[in-house]
Coordinates of C-alpha atoms in Angstrom, one line a residue:
X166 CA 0.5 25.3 14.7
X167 CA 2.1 22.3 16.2
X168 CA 4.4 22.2 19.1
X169 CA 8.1 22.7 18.5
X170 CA 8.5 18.8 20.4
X171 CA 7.5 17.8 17.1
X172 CA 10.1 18.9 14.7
X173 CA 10.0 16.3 12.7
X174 CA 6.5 17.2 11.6
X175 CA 7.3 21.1 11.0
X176 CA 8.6 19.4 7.6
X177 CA 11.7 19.3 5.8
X178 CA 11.9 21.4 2.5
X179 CA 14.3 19.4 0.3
X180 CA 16.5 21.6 -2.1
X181 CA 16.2 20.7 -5.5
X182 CA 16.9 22.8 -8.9
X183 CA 15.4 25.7 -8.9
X184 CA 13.2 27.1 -11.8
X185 CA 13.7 30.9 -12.6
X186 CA 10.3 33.4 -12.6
X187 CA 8.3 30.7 -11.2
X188 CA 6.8 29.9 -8.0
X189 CA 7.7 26.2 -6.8
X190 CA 5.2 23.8 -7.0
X191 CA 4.5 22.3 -3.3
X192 CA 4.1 19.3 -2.1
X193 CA 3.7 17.6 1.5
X194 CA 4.9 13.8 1.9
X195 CA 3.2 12.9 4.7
X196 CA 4.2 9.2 6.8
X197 CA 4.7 7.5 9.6
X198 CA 8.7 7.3 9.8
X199 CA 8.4 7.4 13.6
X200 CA 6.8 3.6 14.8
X201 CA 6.9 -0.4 13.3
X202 CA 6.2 1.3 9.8
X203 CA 9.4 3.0 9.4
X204 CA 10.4 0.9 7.0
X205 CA 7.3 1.4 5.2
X206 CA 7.9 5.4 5.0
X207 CA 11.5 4.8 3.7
X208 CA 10.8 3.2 0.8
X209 CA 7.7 5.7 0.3
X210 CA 9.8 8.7 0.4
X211 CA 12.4 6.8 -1.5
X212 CA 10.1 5.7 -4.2
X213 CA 8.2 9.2 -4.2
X214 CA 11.6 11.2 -5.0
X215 CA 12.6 8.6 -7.7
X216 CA 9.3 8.8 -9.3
X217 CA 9.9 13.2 -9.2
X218 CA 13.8 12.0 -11.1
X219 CA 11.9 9.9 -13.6
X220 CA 8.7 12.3 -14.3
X221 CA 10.8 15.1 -14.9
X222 CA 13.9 13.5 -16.7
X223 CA 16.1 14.8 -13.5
X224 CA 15.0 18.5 -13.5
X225 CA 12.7 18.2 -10.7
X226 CA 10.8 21.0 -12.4
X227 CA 7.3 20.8 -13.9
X228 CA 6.2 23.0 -16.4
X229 CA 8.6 25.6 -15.3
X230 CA 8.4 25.4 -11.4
X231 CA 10.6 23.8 -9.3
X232 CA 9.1 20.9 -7.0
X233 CA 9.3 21.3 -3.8
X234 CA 8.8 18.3 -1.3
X235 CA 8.2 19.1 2.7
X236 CA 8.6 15.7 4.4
X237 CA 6.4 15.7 7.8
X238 CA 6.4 12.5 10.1
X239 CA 2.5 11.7 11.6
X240 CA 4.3 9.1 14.2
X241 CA 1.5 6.7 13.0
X242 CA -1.0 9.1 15.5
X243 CA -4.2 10.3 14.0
X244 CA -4.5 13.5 15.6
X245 CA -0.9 14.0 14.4
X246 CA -1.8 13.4 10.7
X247 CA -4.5 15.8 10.9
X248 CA -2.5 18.5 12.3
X249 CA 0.4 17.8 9.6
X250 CA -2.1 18.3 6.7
X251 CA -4.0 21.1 8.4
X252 CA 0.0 22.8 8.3
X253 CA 0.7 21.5 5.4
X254 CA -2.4 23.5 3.4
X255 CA -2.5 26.2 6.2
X256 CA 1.0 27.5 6.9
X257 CA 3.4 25.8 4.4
X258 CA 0.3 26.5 1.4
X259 CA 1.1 23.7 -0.5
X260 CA -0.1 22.7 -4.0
X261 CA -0.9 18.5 -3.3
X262 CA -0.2 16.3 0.0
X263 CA 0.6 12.5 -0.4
X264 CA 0.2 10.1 2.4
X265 CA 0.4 8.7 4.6
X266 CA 1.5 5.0 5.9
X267 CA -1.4 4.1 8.8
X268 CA -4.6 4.0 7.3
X269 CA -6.3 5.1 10.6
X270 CA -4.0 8.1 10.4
X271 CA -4.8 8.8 6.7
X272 CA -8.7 8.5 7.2
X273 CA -7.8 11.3 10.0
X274 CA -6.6 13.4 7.0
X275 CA -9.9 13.4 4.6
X276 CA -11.5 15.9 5.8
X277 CA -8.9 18.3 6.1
X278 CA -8.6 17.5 2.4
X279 CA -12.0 18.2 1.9
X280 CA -12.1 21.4 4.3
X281 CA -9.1 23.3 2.5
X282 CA -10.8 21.9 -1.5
X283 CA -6.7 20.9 -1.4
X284 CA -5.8 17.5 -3.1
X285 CA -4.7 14.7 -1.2
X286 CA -3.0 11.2 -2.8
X287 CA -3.1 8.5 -0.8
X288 CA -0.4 6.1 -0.6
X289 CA 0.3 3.5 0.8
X290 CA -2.8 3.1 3.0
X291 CA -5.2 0.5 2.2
X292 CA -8.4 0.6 4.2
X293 CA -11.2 0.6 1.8
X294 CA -12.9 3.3 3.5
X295 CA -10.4 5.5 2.2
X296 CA -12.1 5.3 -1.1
X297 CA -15.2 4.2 0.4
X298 CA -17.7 5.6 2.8
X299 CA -15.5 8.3 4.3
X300 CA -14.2 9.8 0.7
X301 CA -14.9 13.0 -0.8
X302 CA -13.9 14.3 -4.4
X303 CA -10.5 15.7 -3.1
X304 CA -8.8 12.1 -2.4
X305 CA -7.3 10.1 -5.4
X306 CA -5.7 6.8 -4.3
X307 CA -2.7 5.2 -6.3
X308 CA -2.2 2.5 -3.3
X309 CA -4.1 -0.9 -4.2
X310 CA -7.3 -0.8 -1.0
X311 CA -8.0 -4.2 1.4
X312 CA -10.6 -4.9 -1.8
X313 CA -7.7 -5.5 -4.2
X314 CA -5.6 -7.4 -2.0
X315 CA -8.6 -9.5 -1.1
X316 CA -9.8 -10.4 -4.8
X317 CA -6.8 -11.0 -5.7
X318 CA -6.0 -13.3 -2.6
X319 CA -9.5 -14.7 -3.4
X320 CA -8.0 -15.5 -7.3
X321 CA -5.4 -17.9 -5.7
X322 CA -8.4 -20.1 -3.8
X323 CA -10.9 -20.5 -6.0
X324 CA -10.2 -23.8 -7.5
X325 CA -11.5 -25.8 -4.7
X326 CA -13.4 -26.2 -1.7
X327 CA -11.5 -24.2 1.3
X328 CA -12.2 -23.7 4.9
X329 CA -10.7 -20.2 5.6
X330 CA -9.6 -18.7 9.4
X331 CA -8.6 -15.4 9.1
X332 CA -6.2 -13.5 11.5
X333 CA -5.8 -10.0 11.5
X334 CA -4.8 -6.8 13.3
X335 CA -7.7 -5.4 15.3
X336 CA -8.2 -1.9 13.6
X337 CA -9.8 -0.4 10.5
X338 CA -6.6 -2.2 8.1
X339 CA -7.3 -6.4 9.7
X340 CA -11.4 -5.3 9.6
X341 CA -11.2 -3.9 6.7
X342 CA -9.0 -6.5 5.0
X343 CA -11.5 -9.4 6.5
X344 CA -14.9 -8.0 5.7
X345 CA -13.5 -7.6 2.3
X346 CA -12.0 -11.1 1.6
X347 CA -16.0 -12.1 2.4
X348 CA -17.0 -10.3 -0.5
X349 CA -13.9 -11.0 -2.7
X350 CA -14.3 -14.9 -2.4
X351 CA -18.0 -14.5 -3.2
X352 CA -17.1 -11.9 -5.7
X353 CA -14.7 -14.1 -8.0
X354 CA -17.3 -17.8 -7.5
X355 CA -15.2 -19.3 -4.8
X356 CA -15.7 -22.2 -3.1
X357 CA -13.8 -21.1 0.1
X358 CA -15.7 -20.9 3.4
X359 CA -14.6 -18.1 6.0
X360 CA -15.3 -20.4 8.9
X361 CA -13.7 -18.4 11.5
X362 CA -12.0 -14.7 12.4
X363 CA -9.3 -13.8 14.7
X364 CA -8.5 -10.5 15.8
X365 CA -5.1 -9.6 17.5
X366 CA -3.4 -6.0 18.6
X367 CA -1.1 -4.8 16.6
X368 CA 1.6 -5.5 19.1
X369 CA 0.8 -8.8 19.6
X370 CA 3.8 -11.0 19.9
X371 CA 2.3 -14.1 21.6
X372 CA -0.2 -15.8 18.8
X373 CA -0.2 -19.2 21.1
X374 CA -4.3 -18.4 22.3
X375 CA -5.1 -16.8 18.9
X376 CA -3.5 -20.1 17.1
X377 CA -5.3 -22.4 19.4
X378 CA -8.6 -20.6 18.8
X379 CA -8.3 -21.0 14.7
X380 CA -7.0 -24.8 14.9
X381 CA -9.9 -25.3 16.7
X382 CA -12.1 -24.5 14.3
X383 CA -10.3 -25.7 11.1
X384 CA -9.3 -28.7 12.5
X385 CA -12.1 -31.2 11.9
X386 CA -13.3 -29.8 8.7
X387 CA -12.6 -31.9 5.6
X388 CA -11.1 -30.4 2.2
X389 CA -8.2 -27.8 2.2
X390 CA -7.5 -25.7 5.0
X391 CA -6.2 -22.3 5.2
X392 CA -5.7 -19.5 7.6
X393 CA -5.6 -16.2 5.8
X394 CA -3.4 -13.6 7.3
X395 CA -4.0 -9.5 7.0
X396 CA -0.8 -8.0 8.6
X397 CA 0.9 -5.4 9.1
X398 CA 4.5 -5.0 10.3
X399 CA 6.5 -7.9 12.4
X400 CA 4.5 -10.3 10.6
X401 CA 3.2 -13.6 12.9
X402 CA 3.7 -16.3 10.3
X403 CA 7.3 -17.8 11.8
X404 CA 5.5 -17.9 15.1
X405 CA 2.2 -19.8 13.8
X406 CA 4.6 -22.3 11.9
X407 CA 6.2 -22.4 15.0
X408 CA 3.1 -24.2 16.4
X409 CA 3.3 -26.7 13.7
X410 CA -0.4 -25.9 12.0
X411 CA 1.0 -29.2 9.5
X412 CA -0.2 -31.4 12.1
X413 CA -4.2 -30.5 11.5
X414 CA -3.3 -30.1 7.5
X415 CA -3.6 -26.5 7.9
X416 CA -2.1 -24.2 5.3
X417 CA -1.0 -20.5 6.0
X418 CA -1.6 -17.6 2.9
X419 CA 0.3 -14.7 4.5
X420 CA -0.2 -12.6 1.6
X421 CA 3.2 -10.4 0.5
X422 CA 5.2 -8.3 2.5
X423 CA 8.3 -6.3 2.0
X424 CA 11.4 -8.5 1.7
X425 CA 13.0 -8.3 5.2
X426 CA 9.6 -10.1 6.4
X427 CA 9.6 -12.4 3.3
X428 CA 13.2 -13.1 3.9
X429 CA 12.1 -14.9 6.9
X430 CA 9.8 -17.1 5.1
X431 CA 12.7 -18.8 3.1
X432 CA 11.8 -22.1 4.9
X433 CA 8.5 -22.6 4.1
X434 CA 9.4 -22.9 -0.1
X435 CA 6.2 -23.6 -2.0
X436 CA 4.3 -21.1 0.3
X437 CA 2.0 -19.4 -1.9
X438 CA 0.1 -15.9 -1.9
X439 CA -0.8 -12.9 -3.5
X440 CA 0.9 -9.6 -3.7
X441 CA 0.7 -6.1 -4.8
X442 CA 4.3 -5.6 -6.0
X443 CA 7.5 -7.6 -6.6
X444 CA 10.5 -6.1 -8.2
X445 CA 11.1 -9.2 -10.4
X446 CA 7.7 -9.5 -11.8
X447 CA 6.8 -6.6 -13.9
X448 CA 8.1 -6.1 -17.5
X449 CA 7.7 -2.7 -18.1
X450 CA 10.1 0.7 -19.2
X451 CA 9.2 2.3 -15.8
X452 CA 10.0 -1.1 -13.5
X453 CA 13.1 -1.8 -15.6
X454 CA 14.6 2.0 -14.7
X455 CA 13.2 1.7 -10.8
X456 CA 15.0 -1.1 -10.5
X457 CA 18.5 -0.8 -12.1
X458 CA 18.3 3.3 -10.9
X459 CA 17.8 1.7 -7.2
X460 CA 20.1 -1.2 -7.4
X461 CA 22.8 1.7 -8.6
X462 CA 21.9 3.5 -5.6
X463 CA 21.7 1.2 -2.9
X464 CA 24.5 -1.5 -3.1
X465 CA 22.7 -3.7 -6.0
X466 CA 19.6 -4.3 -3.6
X467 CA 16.3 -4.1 -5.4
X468 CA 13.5 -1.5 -4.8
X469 CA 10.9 -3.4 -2.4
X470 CA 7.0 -3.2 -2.4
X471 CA 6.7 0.7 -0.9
X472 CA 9.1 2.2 -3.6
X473 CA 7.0 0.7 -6.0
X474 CA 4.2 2.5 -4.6
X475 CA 5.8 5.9 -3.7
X476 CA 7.0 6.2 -7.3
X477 CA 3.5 5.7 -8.2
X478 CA 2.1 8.3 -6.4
X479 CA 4.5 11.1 -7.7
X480 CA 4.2 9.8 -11.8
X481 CA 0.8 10.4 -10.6
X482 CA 0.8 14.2 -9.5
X483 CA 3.4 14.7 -12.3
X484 CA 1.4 13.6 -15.0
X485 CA -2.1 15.2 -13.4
X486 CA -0.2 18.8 -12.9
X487 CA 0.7 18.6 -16.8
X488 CA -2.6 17.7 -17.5
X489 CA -4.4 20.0 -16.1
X490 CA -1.7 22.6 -16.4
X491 CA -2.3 23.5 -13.0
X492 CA -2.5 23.0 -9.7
X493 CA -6.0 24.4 -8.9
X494 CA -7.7 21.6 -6.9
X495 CA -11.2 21.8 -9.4
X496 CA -8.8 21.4 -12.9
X497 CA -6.6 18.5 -11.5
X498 CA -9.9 16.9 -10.6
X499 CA -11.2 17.3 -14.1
X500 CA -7.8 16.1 -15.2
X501 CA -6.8 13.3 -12.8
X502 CA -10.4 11.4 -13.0
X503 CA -10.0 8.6 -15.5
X504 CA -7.0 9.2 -16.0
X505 CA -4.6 6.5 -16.8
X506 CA -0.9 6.7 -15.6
X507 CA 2.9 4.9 -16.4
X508 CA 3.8 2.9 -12.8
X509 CA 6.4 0.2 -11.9
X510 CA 3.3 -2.3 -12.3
X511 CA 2.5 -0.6 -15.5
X512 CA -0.6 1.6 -16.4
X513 CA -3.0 2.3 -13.5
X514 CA -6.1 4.4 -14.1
X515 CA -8.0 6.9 -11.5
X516 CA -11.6 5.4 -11.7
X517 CA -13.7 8.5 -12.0
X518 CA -16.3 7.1 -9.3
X519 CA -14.3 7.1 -6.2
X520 CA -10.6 7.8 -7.3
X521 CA -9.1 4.6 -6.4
X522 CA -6.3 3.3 -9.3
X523 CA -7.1 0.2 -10.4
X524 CA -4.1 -1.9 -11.2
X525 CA -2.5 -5.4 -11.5
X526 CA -1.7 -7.7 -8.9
X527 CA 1.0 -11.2 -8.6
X528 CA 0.2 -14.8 -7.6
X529 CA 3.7 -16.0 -6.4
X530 CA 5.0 -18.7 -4.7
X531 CA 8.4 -18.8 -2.9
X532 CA 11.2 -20.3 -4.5
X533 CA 12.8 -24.0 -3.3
X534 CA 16.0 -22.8 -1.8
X535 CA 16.2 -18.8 -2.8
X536 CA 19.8 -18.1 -3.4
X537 CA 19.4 -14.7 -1.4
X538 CA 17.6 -12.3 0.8
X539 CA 16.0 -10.7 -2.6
X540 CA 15.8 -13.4 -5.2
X541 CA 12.7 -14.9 -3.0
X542 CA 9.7 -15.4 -5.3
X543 CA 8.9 -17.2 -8.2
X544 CA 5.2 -15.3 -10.5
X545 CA 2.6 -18.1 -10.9
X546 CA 1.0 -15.4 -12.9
X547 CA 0.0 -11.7 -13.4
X548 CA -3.7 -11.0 -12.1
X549 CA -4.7 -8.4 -14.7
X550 CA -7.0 -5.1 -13.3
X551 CA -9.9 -6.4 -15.5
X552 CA -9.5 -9.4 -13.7
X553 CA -10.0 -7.6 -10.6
X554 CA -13.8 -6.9 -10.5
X555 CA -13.2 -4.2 -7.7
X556 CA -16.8 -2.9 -6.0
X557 CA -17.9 1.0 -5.6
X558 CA -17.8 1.5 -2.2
X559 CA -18.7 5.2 -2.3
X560 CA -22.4 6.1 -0.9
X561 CA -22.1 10.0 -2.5

């Protein structure tokens, strides 16, 4: 059991209609709402109990039983991840977890998954790993891994020869997110060159050495010149313009981010990248709902990148439970692998081999003069999931 100092994580059962004759159907959210990704576990819990309003037409009931969502906060900790799952299956005998926001807290959680033959989604981390060489058959992944974000980062820079500095945070997400941009540029018949990598802490807040150290080593190379970043949280891009990279003809790719942080990037119009979600972009029955339902709900501002994937997860475990018609771990397996699902970015599919939903992705660029905080980016194009030639990283 954990400590009573950690109430947060003793969960929160959220009251929702009940179903008569029928035990509820439980479920653990699981996320970091105590750190720098707070924001991140917002919109996942926002996005999660939309997707629960849309799945089930506003009944919160599936196939009889009334859902029941227990919210527990992993403070971004490890340790604390594992002990909120271990509760979660142990005490609070839940059907299906979700989570959780840190991927080093969320590869924590798979073998707890894997211990209680319990099913785990995981959303929103992104370390490949997750559905890589630490998976087992209990974890299915509706968050896009490092792999997607690098192929399609790799689909905006292939045109051309590139020298490429990567910065990025110095744990599993930035390593994992480097090591697979190396195989993504290879993987798509880039050009580009990864000439040089920087690591940073997560709390870094002084880039000057780190910005010296890639100039350095773009600097005299002919042909474009990019520094790729893999972020997390406060992102450094003001700060690296702020040392005028223009000077050397160095180019930043930040990649996407939620909109505060992209707000912030309303100076540099014409700055280009790939991301995973974009409320604007996708033209689909699910996205249009998400985003007039959210708009409704939250003084006409639109649902940002983690709502998008929080919905996803729960159309997920919606559509697997009626499936399988069941929540036995060994029939939503059978039910959930290759299975193909309605999201905000239209259909992803489970890939039977190691779980991880494929799915679409956006080249955007930012607009010249955004009216707004929200109206920021303007789709150079959809980059299909077929398009996205994304490798088996599983070894069992």
């Amino acid at each position: 059991m954990l400590r009573r100092s950690f109430t947060l994580m003793a969960g929160v059962a959220l009251a929702l209609p009940s179903a008569a004759q029928q035990p509820p159907l439980k479920v653990a959210l699981i996320y970091g709402k105590t750190g720098p990704f707070e924001a991140y576990a917002r919109q996942t819990e926002a996005g999660f109990m939309l997707g629960l309003d849309y799945a089930t037409k506003g009944t919160m009931e599936v196939d009889g039983r009334r859902i029941q969502v227990i919210l527990k906060d992993d403070q971004l900790k490890p340790d604390l991840a594992k002990a909120a799952l271990e509760q979660a299956y142990g005490d609070d005998k839940v059907d299906i977890a979700v989570g959780t926001s840190s991927s080093a807290a969320a590869l924590a959680m798979l073998p707890v998954a894997e211990e209680y033959k319990k099913l785990l989604i995981v959303e929103p981390a992104v370390a490949d790993q997750i559905t890589g060489d630490k998976w087992n058959r209990y974890v299915f992944r509706t968050a896009r891994n490092s792999s997607e974000d690098a192929l399609a980062a790799a689909a905006t820079l292939k045109d051309e020869s590139i020298s490429i500095a990567t910065l990025a945070q110095d744990y599993a997400f930035g390593k994992d997110g480097v090591a697979s941009m190396k195989d993504a540029l290879t993987a798509v018949g880039s050009k580009a060159t990864i000439v040089h990598e920087e690591y940073a802490p997560q709390n870094t807040t002084d880039f000057t050495a780190s910005a010296q150290r890639i100039f350095d080593a773009l600097k005299d190379r002919s042909g474009r010149k990019i520094v790729v970043v893999i972020w997390a949280g406060a992102h450094p891009l003001p700060k690296l313009m702020d040392l005028k990279p223009e000077r050397y003809k160095i180019e930043i790719a930040p990649g996407g981010n939620i909109l505060p942080v992209m707000a912030g990037w309303k100076q540099f119009p014409g700055l280009e990248g790939a991301i995973y979600y974009y409320w604007a972009f996708p033209k689909n029955p699910v996205n249009d709902w998400l985003v007039a339902e959210f708009k409704k709900r939250n003084n006409g501002v639109p649902p940002d990148f983690f709502v998008a994937g929080g919905m996803s997860a729960a159309l997920a475990l919606v559509d697997a439970v009626r499936k399988a018609k069941s929540t036995d771990s060994e029939k939503l397996i059978v039910a959930m692998e290759g299975m193909s699902f309605d999201t905000p970015k239209g259909t992803m599919t489970f890939r039977k081999e190691d779980h991880q939903a494929v799915q679409a992705m956006y080249h955007w660029r930012m607009k010249a003069n955004p009216p707004d905080n929200y109206d920021l980016l303007e789709l150079v194009r959809e980059i299909p999931a077929d398009e996205i030639k994304l490798p088996i990283r599983n070894k069992r």
